[in-house]
Structure formats: structure tokens, C-alpha cells
Short mmCIF file of C-alpha atoms in Angstrom, two decimals:
data_model
loop_
_atom_site.label_atom_id
_atom_site.label_comp_id
_atom_site.label_asym_id
_atom_site.label_seq_id
_atom_site.Cartn_x
_atom_site.Cartn_y
_atom_site.Cartn_z
CA MET I 1 54.58 -28.84 -0.68
CA LEU I 2 53.21 -27.17 2.64
CA ARG I 3 52.01 -23.92 0.97
CA PHE I 4 49.88 -26.41 -1.49
CA VAL I 5 48.19 -27.82 1.60
CA GLN I 6 47.24 -24.99 2.76
CA TRP I 7 45.91 -23.78 -0.95
CA LEU I 8 44.29 -27.03 -0.53
CA GLY I 9 42.71 -26.57 2.93
CA HIS I 10 41.79 -22.49 2.28
CA HIS I 11 39.72 -23.74 -0.80
CA SER I 12 37.79 -26.80 0.30
CA LEU I 13 37.06 -24.08 3.18
CA SER I 14 35.95 -21.87 1.63
CA ARG I 15 33.96 -23.90 -1.00
CA ILE I 16 32.20 -25.04 2.35
CA ARG I 17 31.68 -21.76 3.66
CA ALA I 18 29.89 -20.75 0.15
CA ALA I 19 27.21 -23.59 0.41
CA GLY I 20 26.55 -22.62 4.17
CA ARG I 21 25.51 -19.19 3.43
CA LEU I 22 23.54 -20.90 -0.12
CA GLY I 23 22.07 -23.17 2.30
CA LEU I 24 20.82 -19.67 4.42
CA PHE I 25 19.72 -17.37 1.86
CA LEU I 26 17.24 -20.75 1.06
CA PHE I 27 16.06 -20.66 4.19
CA SER I 28 15.76 -17.17 5.08
CA LEU I 29 14.43 -16.36 1.24
CA LEU I 30 11.53 -18.97 2.15
CA PRO I 31 9.03 -17.77 4.30
CA ALA I 32 9.47 -14.43 1.94
CA LEU I 33 7.90 -16.62 -1.38
CA PRO I 34 4.20 -16.39 -0.07
CA TYR I 35 4.63 -12.07 0.13
CA ALA I 36 5.73 -12.55 -4.36
CA LEU I 37 1.94 -14.37 -4.93
CA TRP I 38 0.73 -10.92 -3.53
CA ARG I 39 2.42 -8.84 -5.21
CA VAL I 40 1.09 -10.06 -8.97
CA ALA I 41 2.11 -7.04 -10.83
CA LEU I 42 5.78 -7.39 -9.42
CA LEU I 43 5.53 -11.28 -10.20
CA LEU I 44 4.05 -10.82 -13.93
CA LYS I 45 6.94 -8.59 -14.64
CA GLN I 46 9.72 -11.39 -13.75
CA VAL I 47 7.68 -13.98 -15.89
CA TYR I 48 7.40 -11.91 -19.07
CA ASN I 49 11.50 -11.60 -18.47
CA THR I 50 12.21 -14.49 -17.87
CA GLY I 51 9.91 -16.64 -19.71
CA THR I 52 8.25 -14.05 -22.56
CA LEU I 53 12.02 -12.80 -23.09
CA SER I 54 13.22 -16.26 -23.84
CA LEU I 55 10.44 -17.55 -25.90
CA PRO I 56 12.78 -17.05 -29.08
CA ILE I 57 15.97 -19.03 -28.66
CA ILE I 58 13.60 -22.03 -26.41
CA MET I 59 11.10 -22.00 -29.54
CA THR I 60 14.07 -21.98 -32.30
CA ALA I 61 16.11 -24.21 -30.48
CA GLY I 62 13.27 -26.30 -29.79
CA LEU I 63 12.43 -26.62 -33.96
CA PHE I 64 15.97 -27.16 -34.71
CA VAL I 65 16.83 -29.93 -31.85
CA GLY I 66 13.43 -31.75 -33.27
CA MET I 67 14.66 -31.15 -37.10
CA VAL I 68 18.34 -32.70 -36.12
CA LEU I 69 16.50 -35.50 -33.98
CA GLY I 70 14.10 -36.41 -36.56
CA LEU I 71 17.57 -36.70 -39.11
CA GLN I 72 19.83 -38.61 -36.99
CA GLY I 73 16.76 -41.14 -36.64
CA TYR I 74 15.51 -41.56 -39.39
CA ASN I 75 19.57 -42.56 -40.93
CA VAL I 76 19.81 -45.28 -37.92
CA LEU I 77 15.71 -46.30 -38.27
CA VAL I 78 15.97 -46.63 -41.94
CA ASP I 79 18.30 -49.68 -41.89
CA TYR I 80 16.19 -51.81 -39.96
CA ASN I 81 12.73 -51.03 -42.10
CA SER I 82 11.35 -49.00 -39.00
CA GLU I 83 10.90 -45.66 -39.84
CA GLU I 84 8.00 -45.03 -38.80
CA ALA I 85 9.73 -45.56 -35.24
CA VAL I 86 11.21 -42.21 -35.44
CA GLY I 87 8.10 -40.58 -33.98
CA THR I 88 8.75 -42.38 -31.06
CA MET I 89 12.48 -41.91 -30.39
CA THR I 90 11.99 -38.14 -31.00
CA ALA I 91 9.21 -37.87 -29.03
CA LEU I 92 10.77 -39.63 -25.77
CA SER I 93 13.78 -37.88 -25.98
CA LEU I 94 12.49 -35.12 -26.06
CA PHE I 95 10.04 -35.65 -23.61
CA ARG I 96 12.42 -37.22 -20.82
CA GLU I 97 16.21 -35.83 -21.51
CA LEU I 98 16.05 -32.78 -24.37
CA GLY I 99 13.43 -30.84 -23.07
CA PRO I 100 13.80 -30.35 -19.70
CA VAL I 101 17.32 -30.43 -20.11
CA VAL I 102 18.61 -28.17 -22.83
CA ALA I 103 15.28 -25.34 -22.38
CA ALA I 104 17.13 -25.16 -18.72
CA LEU I 105 20.32 -24.86 -19.74
CA LEU I 106 18.98 -22.30 -22.45
CA PHE I 107 17.27 -20.76 -19.77
CA VAL I 108 20.44 -20.15 -17.59
CA GLY I 109 22.01 -18.39 -20.44
CA ARG I 110 19.16 -16.55 -21.45
CA ALA I 111 17.87 -15.26 -17.88
CA GLY I 112 19.70 -16.42 -15.15
CA SER I 113 22.25 -14.56 -16.10
CA ALA I 114 20.34 -11.89 -16.98
CA LEU I 115 18.81 -12.48 -13.39
CA THR I 116 22.13 -12.19 -11.53
CA ALA I 117 23.75 -9.02 -13.87
CA GLU I 118 20.78 -6.99 -12.54
CA ILE I 119 20.74 -8.24 -8.56
CA GLY I 120 24.44 -8.06 -8.35
CA LEU I 121 24.26 -4.12 -10.45
CA MET I 122 21.71 -3.30 -7.35
CA ARG I 123 23.61 -4.33 -4.70
CA SER I 124 27.06 -2.51 -6.75
CA THR I 125 24.59 0.39 -6.86
CA GLU I 126 23.12 0.01 -3.17
CA GLN I 127 19.85 0.16 -4.30
CA LEU I 128 19.29 -3.54 -1.92
CA SER I 129 20.46 -0.98 0.85
CA ALA I 130 18.60 2.34 -0.57
CA LEU I 131 15.35 -0.48 -0.59
CA GLU I 132 16.42 -1.36 3.81
CA MET I 133 16.62 1.74 4.41
CA MET I 134 12.89 2.17 2.91
CA ALA I 135 11.84 -0.80 5.39
CA VAL I 136 11.30 -3.15 1.80
CA ASP I 137 12.96 -5.79 2.48
CA PRO I 138 14.39 -6.77 -0.71
CA LEU I 139 13.50 -10.21 0.30
CA LYS I 140 10.64 -9.91 -0.62
CA PHE I 141 10.40 -7.39 -2.81
CA ILE I 142 13.32 -7.91 -5.50
CA PHE I 143 14.05 -11.85 -4.86
CA ALA I 144 10.68 -13.32 -3.46
CA PRO I 145 8.69 -12.94 -7.36
CA ARG I 146 11.70 -13.45 -9.75
CA PHE I 147 12.51 -16.63 -7.56
CA LEU I 148 9.07 -17.71 -7.90
CA ALA I 149 9.19 -16.68 -12.00
CA VAL I 150 11.64 -18.66 -12.85
CA VAL I 151 10.08 -21.57 -11.44
CA ILE I 152 6.84 -20.89 -12.57
CA VAL I 153 8.55 -20.44 -16.13
CA LEU I 154 11.14 -23.18 -17.21
CA PRO I 155 8.38 -25.66 -16.71
CA MET I 156 6.28 -23.81 -19.67
CA LEU I 157 9.33 -23.12 -21.40
CA ALA I 158 10.46 -26.76 -21.72
CA LEU I 159 7.37 -28.25 -23.09
CA ILE I 160 7.00 -25.35 -25.50
CA PHE I 161 10.51 -26.55 -26.31
CA SER I 162 9.24 -30.42 -26.69
CA ALA I 163 6.47 -29.62 -28.98
CA LEU I 164 8.29 -27.65 -30.96
CA GLY I 165 11.03 -30.15 -30.77
CA VAL I 166 7.70 -32.90 -31.97
CA LEU I 167 6.54 -30.46 -34.47
CA GLY I 168 10.58 -30.42 -35.98
CA GLY I 169 10.80 -34.07 -36.27
CA TYR I 170 7.72 -34.06 -37.89
CA LEU I 171 8.70 -31.75 -40.17
CA VAL I 172 11.84 -33.74 -41.47
CA ALA I 173 10.60 -36.67 -41.09
CA VAL I 174 7.42 -36.39 -42.68
CA GLY I 175 7.82 -33.88 -45.16
CA TRP I 176 10.69 -33.90 -45.86
CA LEU I 177 11.72 -38.02 -45.77
CA GLY I 178 8.86 -38.89 -46.46
CA VAL I 179 7.58 -41.33 -43.14
CA ASP I 180 4.55 -42.23 -42.99
CA GLU I 181 2.19 -39.70 -41.24
CA GLY I 182 -0.29 -41.90 -39.39
CA ALA I 183 2.37 -44.27 -38.13
CA PHE I 184 4.48 -41.60 -37.69
CA TRP I 185 1.53 -40.19 -35.22
CA SER I 186 0.15 -43.60 -33.68
CA GLN I 187 3.41 -45.24 -33.22
CA MET I 188 4.27 -42.18 -30.97
CA ILE I 189 0.66 -42.13 -28.63
CA SER I 190 0.86 -45.76 -28.30
CA HIS I 191 4.64 -45.83 -26.99
CA VAL I 192 4.36 -42.38 -24.73
CA ASP I 193 3.19 -42.38 -21.81
CA TRP I 194 1.40 -39.28 -20.39
CA TYR I 195 2.37 -39.77 -16.84
CA ASP I 196 5.92 -41.66 -17.02
CA ASP I 197 7.35 -39.79 -19.72
CA VAL I 198 5.64 -36.40 -20.22
CA ILE I 199 4.89 -35.65 -16.04
CA ASN I 200 8.18 -36.62 -15.33
CA GLY I 201 10.03 -34.35 -17.77
CA VAL I 202 7.61 -31.64 -16.13
CA ILE I 203 9.04 -33.04 -12.72
CA LYS I 204 12.70 -32.76 -14.08
CA SER I 205 12.01 -29.15 -14.94
CA VAL I 206 10.82 -27.81 -11.64
CA VAL I 207 13.86 -29.49 -9.97
CA PHE I 208 15.70 -27.69 -12.36
CA ALA I 209 14.45 -24.17 -11.90
CA LEU I 210 14.58 -24.36 -8.04
CA LEU I 211 18.29 -25.08 -8.97
CA VAL I 212 18.62 -21.87 -11.49
CA ALA I 213 16.92 -19.96 -9.33
CA LEU I 214 18.18 -20.23 -6.39
CA LEU I 215 21.93 -20.13 -7.66
CA SER I 216 21.28 -17.22 -9.80
CA LEU I 217 19.92 -14.81 -7.36
CA PHE I 218 22.34 -16.40 -4.76
CA HIS I 219 25.22 -14.80 -7.04
CA GLY I 220 23.93 -12.19 -7.43
CA ALA I 221 23.34 -11.29 -4.03
CA GLU I 222 26.82 -12.85 -3.48
CA ALA I 223 28.21 -10.43 -6.08
CA VAL I 224 31.75 -8.23 -5.26
CA PRO I 225 30.57 -5.11 -5.42
CA THR I 226 32.33 -4.00 -9.12
CA SER I 227 32.08 -4.48 -12.05
CA GLU I 228 34.00 -7.07 -12.40
CA GLY I 229 32.62 -8.50 -9.63
CA VAL I 230 29.26 -8.73 -11.12
CA SER I 231 30.69 -10.53 -14.26
CA ASN I 232 32.19 -13.42 -12.28
CA ALA I 233 29.11 -14.05 -11.05
CA THR I 234 27.09 -14.22 -13.36
CA THR I 235 29.62 -16.96 -14.85
CA ARG I 236 29.72 -18.27 -11.60
CA THR I 237 26.11 -18.70 -12.74
CA VAL I 238 26.06 -20.18 -15.45
CA VAL I 239 28.99 -23.05 -15.42
CA GLN I 240 27.59 -23.91 -11.87
CA GLY I 241 23.67 -23.72 -13.56
CA SER I 242 24.74 -25.59 -16.61
CA LEU I 243 26.92 -28.70 -14.46
CA GLY I 244 24.00 -28.49 -11.81
CA ILE I 245 21.24 -29.33 -14.10
CA LEU I 246 23.64 -32.07 -15.60
CA ALA I 247 24.35 -33.73 -12.44
CA LEU I 248 21.00 -33.30 -11.61
CA ASP I 249 19.17 -34.74 -14.30
CA PHE I 250 21.28 -37.95 -14.54
CA ILE I 251 20.83 -38.78 -10.06
CA LEU I 252 16.48 -38.12 -11.63
CA THR I 253 16.82 -40.18 -14.58
CA ALA I 254 18.29 -42.93 -12.50
CA LEU I 255 15.54 -42.30 -9.91
CA MET I 256 12.63 -41.90 -11.96
CA PHE I 257 13.56 -44.83 -15.38
CA ASN I 258 14.99 -47.81 -13.18
CA MET K 1 0.90 0.97 -25.58
CA GLY K 2 1.08 0.89 -21.68
CA LYS K 3 4.14 -0.77 -20.73
CA GLN K 4 1.78 -2.42 -18.04
CA THR K 5 -0.15 -4.08 -20.96
CA LYS K 6 2.57 -5.05 -22.95
CA ILE K 7 4.28 -6.96 -20.02
CA GLU K 8 0.60 -8.52 -19.99
CA ILE K 9 0.06 -9.16 -23.35
CA GLY K 10 4.08 -11.01 -23.00
CA VAL K 11 2.63 -12.89 -20.39
CA GLY K 12 -0.56 -13.80 -21.94
CA ILE K 13 1.24 -15.17 -25.31
CA LEU K 14 3.61 -17.22 -23.00
CA VAL K 15 0.66 -19.40 -21.25
CA VAL K 16 -1.38 -19.43 -24.68
CA LEU K 17 1.90 -21.30 -26.24
CA THR K 18 2.24 -23.48 -23.24
CA VAL K 19 -1.64 -24.16 -22.88
CA ALA K 20 -0.84 -25.29 -27.11
CA ALA K 21 2.09 -27.50 -26.21
CA LEU K 22 0.21 -28.88 -23.54
CA PHE K 23 -2.62 -29.64 -25.23
CA MET K 24 -0.54 -30.58 -28.69
CA ILE K 25 1.25 -33.26 -26.55
CA ALA K 26 -1.74 -34.91 -24.82
CA LEU K 27 -4.12 -35.19 -27.89
CA ARG K 28 -1.43 -36.01 -30.62
CA ALA K 29 2.11 -37.29 -28.93
CA SER K 30 1.04 -39.17 -25.48
CA ASN K 31 -1.37 -41.76 -24.20
CA PHE K 32 -3.55 -39.03 -22.49
CA THR K 33 -6.45 -39.62 -23.85
CA ALA K 34 -6.78 -43.20 -23.60
CA THR K 35 -5.53 -43.58 -19.88
CA PHE K 36 -8.78 -41.40 -19.18
CA GLN K 37 -10.79 -43.89 -20.98
CA ASP K 38 -11.54 -46.00 -19.12
CA ARG K 39 -13.67 -48.41 -20.07
CA PRO K 40 -15.18 -50.94 -17.79
CA THR K 41 -12.82 -54.07 -17.70
CA TYR K 42 -12.50 -57.80 -16.25
CA THR K 43 -10.03 -60.32 -15.43
CA LEU K 44 -8.83 -63.34 -17.26
CA ARG K 45 -5.42 -65.43 -16.63
CA ALA K 46 -3.50 -68.18 -17.85
CA TYR K 47 -0.77 -70.06 -17.35
CA PHE K 48 2.18 -70.80 -19.77
CA ASP K 49 5.12 -72.45 -19.82
CA ASN K 50 7.63 -69.58 -21.61
CA ILE K 51 6.54 -65.85 -21.58
CA GLY K 52 9.25 -64.77 -23.52
CA GLY K 53 9.85 -60.63 -23.39
CA LEU K 54 6.32 -60.51 -22.56
CA LYS K 55 6.15 -57.16 -20.29
CA VAL K 56 3.09 -55.76 -18.06
CA ARG K 57 1.11 -53.25 -19.89
CA ALA K 58 1.73 -55.52 -23.93
CA PRO K 59 -1.36 -55.30 -25.66
CA VAL K 60 -3.92 -58.46 -25.50
CA LYS K 61 -4.86 -58.25 -29.32
CA LEU K 62 -8.08 -60.31 -30.88
CA SER K 63 -7.63 -60.92 -34.65
CA GLY K 64 -4.91 -57.92 -34.83
CA VAL K 65 -7.45 -55.54 -32.41
CA VAL K 66 -5.98 -54.70 -29.40
CA ILE K 67 -8.92 -55.48 -26.78
CA GLY K 68 -7.03 -55.34 -23.63
CA ARG K 69 -4.06 -55.38 -21.31
CA VAL K 70 -1.13 -57.71 -19.36
CA SER K 71 -1.86 -56.61 -16.14
CA THR K 72 0.21 -58.34 -13.92
CA ILE K 73 3.25 -61.69 -14.50
CA GLY K 74 4.29 -63.64 -11.95
CA ILE K 75 5.00 -67.62 -10.96
CA ASP K 76 3.12 -70.06 -9.57
CA PRO K 77 5.66 -71.60 -7.34
CA GLU K 78 4.10 -75.20 -7.36
CA THR K 79 4.19 -76.02 -11.14
CA TYR K 80 7.00 -73.31 -11.56
CA GLN K 81 4.80 -72.23 -14.96
CA ALA K 82 4.51 -68.70 -15.54
CA TRP K 83 0.68 -66.96 -15.09
CA VAL K 84 -0.71 -64.09 -16.66
CA THR K 85 -3.44 -61.67 -16.02
CA MET K 86 -5.25 -59.61 -18.19
CA LYS K 87 -7.50 -57.01 -18.24
CA ILE K 88 -10.01 -57.24 -21.33
CA ASP K 89 -12.31 -54.24 -22.66
CA GLN K 90 -16.35 -55.44 -21.35
CA ALA K 91 -17.52 -55.11 -24.48
CA TYR K 92 -15.91 -57.93 -25.53
CA ARG K 93 -17.03 -61.95 -24.67
CA LEU K 94 -14.82 -64.76 -25.44
CA PRO K 95 -15.81 -68.46 -25.68
CA LEU K 96 -14.77 -70.94 -23.10
CA ASP K 97 -12.40 -72.66 -25.42
CA THR K 98 -10.53 -69.62 -26.65
CA SER K 99 -6.97 -69.97 -26.34
CA ALA K 100 -3.92 -67.39 -25.92
CA SER K 101 -0.64 -67.51 -27.24
CA ILE K 102 2.75 -65.15 -27.00
CA LEU K 103 3.62 -63.61 -30.04
CA THR K 104 5.77 -60.83 -31.48
CA SER K 105 5.04 -57.94 -33.71
CA GLY K 106 7.58 -58.41 -36.45
CA LEU K 107 10.57 -60.23 -36.67
CA LEU K 108 12.45 -57.27 -33.02
CA GLY K 109 8.81 -56.50 -32.19
CA ASP K 110 7.55 -56.14 -28.94
CA GLN K 111 5.37 -59.52 -27.30
CA TYR K 112 1.97 -59.13 -27.12
CA ILE K 113 -1.26 -61.84 -26.23
CA GLY K 114 -3.00 -62.48 -29.22
CA LEU K 115 -6.28 -64.81 -28.48
CA GLU K 116 -7.89 -66.95 -30.62
CA PRO K 117 -11.46 -67.45 -30.28
CA GLY K 118 -13.54 -71.45 -30.27
CA GLY K 119 -16.66 -72.19 -30.89
CA ASP K 120 -18.35 -72.82 -27.78
CA GLU K 121 -21.71 -71.58 -26.82
CA GLU K 122 -21.01 -70.15 -23.05
CA TYR K 123 -18.20 -66.98 -22.27
CA LEU K 124 -15.45 -66.37 -20.18
CA ALA K 125 -15.85 -64.62 -17.26
CA ASP K 126 -14.12 -62.55 -14.76
CA GLY K 127 -11.59 -64.08 -13.28
CA ASP K 128 -11.89 -67.40 -15.14
CA GLU K 129 -8.53 -68.82 -16.73
CA ILE K 130 -7.77 -69.11 -20.39
CA GLU K 131 -6.83 -73.11 -20.61
CA ILE K 132 -5.05 -73.24 -23.96
CA THR K 133 -2.05 -71.46 -24.34
CA GLN K 134 0.71 -71.32 -26.68
CA SER K 135 4.03 -70.36 -25.01
CA ALA K 136 6.63 -68.13 -26.60
CA LEU K 137 8.77 -68.47 -29.11
CA VAL K 138 12.12 -68.29 -27.54
CA LEU K 139 14.70 -67.26 -30.89
CA GLU K 140 17.56 -69.50 -29.40
CA ASP K 141 15.83 -72.32 -28.78
CA LEU K 142 14.61 -72.23 -32.07
CA ILE K 143 18.15 -72.58 -33.57
CA GLY K 144 19.51 -75.14 -30.93
CA GLN K 145 16.90 -77.50 -31.72
CA PHE K 146 17.87 -76.54 -36.09
CA LEU K 147 21.37 -77.21 -35.40
CA VAL K 148 20.81 -80.01 -33.38
CA LYS K 149 18.48 -81.52 -36.69
CA MET K 150 21.35 -80.41 -39.12
CA SER K 151 24.05 -82.45 -37.10
CA ASP K 152 21.87 -85.31 -37.25
CA GLN K 153 21.16 -85.47 -40.98
CA GLY K 154 25.11 -84.75 -41.77
CA GLY K 155 25.25 -87.87 -39.34
CA GLU K 156 23.00 -90.03 -41.22
CA GLN K 157 25.22 -88.72 -44.52
#
């Protein structure tokens, strides 16, 4: 019994300590961020690594999610004789929820894990210490460009995801199931609001991007410098990132769409 | 092809795709264009006994064509009537005896304000009130009336 209580206390304390270290990490990272803007080449490389290389998975997933939404929406709406609303339904669910959330989830798996592994490996091979020895601040050279790249890239990917999803819904609904094309687009235009739906979705994905960037860099920097430690750190990034995205999404939805 | 060129081309592709996505969403899938076509409007006000499910931003239609939007909804504290103000496109002038009624698009659709122009020679100006109004049909009331009628008939027989 006493051991259980001790175990509980130990884990609570270590969680609180980890949260504290995360906060300290963020505060040491923030002043380094402006330097990333001056090193355009470093920033571009990270935008390429995290963004361009994630494009295939984001685009395929967006197309298929949109197609599934079109198919499912059609099956329900056709009972009420309002199958034209399938466009509205697809667009609203993509812009408000699925675009930002699914893009962020895929992004954690594709790019967040890679970032953690990369930095973890840098740490275990003592490249970070070597940089410090040369009086090069790894925060400015390694962390800041990656953080900024993630924050820039994820909203872009979410937009591409949503647009392709709408296209997928269009292909299924209009091309395959025979929904009227004019009604499909005109209903969408009259029900989707630029600020309330599209811009709020972009704001969501910016918040998710901050979370993903912070978590993946933090876990990379915290990784135990062994191959097992790096793999554990990668797992933590993906698990905490995914759960964090879903929890934040609930909070943001409650704030935005009430 | 140098490594730097490859990176730059890759980032270029990402930017092009994002811009294309933004354009597509703005032009084909949302009311972006409408929010920037701010045409001059004038405000009209109308009192209703019951506005049903009318919401702010609901369309105001004349012969089925959208000529404005509902801007605010409130309650008159003395008469307990609901008042609705709507912004009408200045391109459309309405006679003084225009009537407004709250209608529903389809059986389950959204509610909107339908305007019926009268024959007056003078036109409604900014801030005027539409005096002839008809409230929303509330489905429950309608069913209630129907049931009462049915039971009355049943009692007579």
C-alpha cells in the first residue's frame, strides 16, 4: 500500500517536473526565434523537410477523407431529399474540424516524429555539445528554424488538406453519385463563412502547430542518449502530440463555435 | 541540380499548392467574395408577433431573389413584439406599403423574410418601418389548431 502511494507520488512529481522543464524550454526558445528569420537557408531547408516531404501523405489523405465524407453524407442526406447539402456538409466538417485535426495528426506522425528522432540522435552523438563548443548556440541554429518551419507549414498543409477534401467530396458526389453540380457549389458558398469557418480553422491549425513544434523539439532535446532513449522520445512525441491535438481541438471548438 | 535548388523547388511547390488551395476555398467554397462586395445598404425595421426560427444573417428575399440580410433581432419591452432590422441593398427600392412575412425554405429549411411589394408611389427610406407583417408559421401551433378542429368535429358527430 505504502509502495503504491510512493509510486503515485514519484510519478506525479516527475510529471510536474517534466511540465516545468517544458515551460523552461519554451522560454529559452522564444528569444532565439527571431534569429531563424535571418537564416533563410536554414528555415527553407526545414520547411522542405517538414512541409514538402509531408505533401504526398497530406494530399492523399485529404482526398480520401473528402471522398468518404461525400459518400457517407450522401447516404444519409438522400433519405431527406437534400443530397445537394452534401457539399456543405463536407466543406464545413473539413474546414472546421477534420482539416486542421487530421492534418495535424498526420503531421505529428510524419514530421514531428522525424524531428524528435533527428534531434535525439544529434544529442546522443553529442553534435549539440560540439556546436556549443564552437560557440554556436543550438537554440538559434537547430531549434529555432525547426520550430518556425513547423508553425509556418502546418496551417498550409491543413489548407491543402481541406481543399483536396472538398475536391474529393465533389468527385464522389457529383462525378459518381450524380448530385447536381450547381447546387453542390452554390449551397456550399451560401453556408460556409470565410471568417467563421475557414479562418477559425486556420487559427486552430496554428495552435496545433505550436503544440507539435514544442513537443517534438522538447522530447528530442530530452531524449536519453541511447538508441532506446531516442525511440522512446519519438513515441512520446507522437502519443502526447496526438492526445494534445484532440484535447486542444475540443477546447478550441467550444470557444469558437458556441 | 544542386541541393539548395532542390529545396527551393520543393518549398515553391508547397507555396503554389497552398495558394491554389486558398484560392479554391475563397472563390468556390466560401462566401469570401461576398464579404468584399460590400454594396451600400439601407436599414428597414419590422415588428412581428413571432419570428419562429429566424436568425441574424438570414436572407431577405424579394420574389425569391436575395436583396438583403437580417442584421439584428430584439424584443420591444412594451409590446413584447419581436423586432427585426434588415439591411437592404440600395439598388432595390421598395414601395411604402411593402409587406414582410417570415417564410421557410422547404419543409425543414432555414427561415427567411419574404417581401411583397405594394403599389404605393413613395418608397421606403433608411430607418423606415415595414408596417404590414406576417409572423412565422409555427408548426406546433398549426398541429394544435388542427387537432382542436378535429376533436370539435368529432364531438358534433
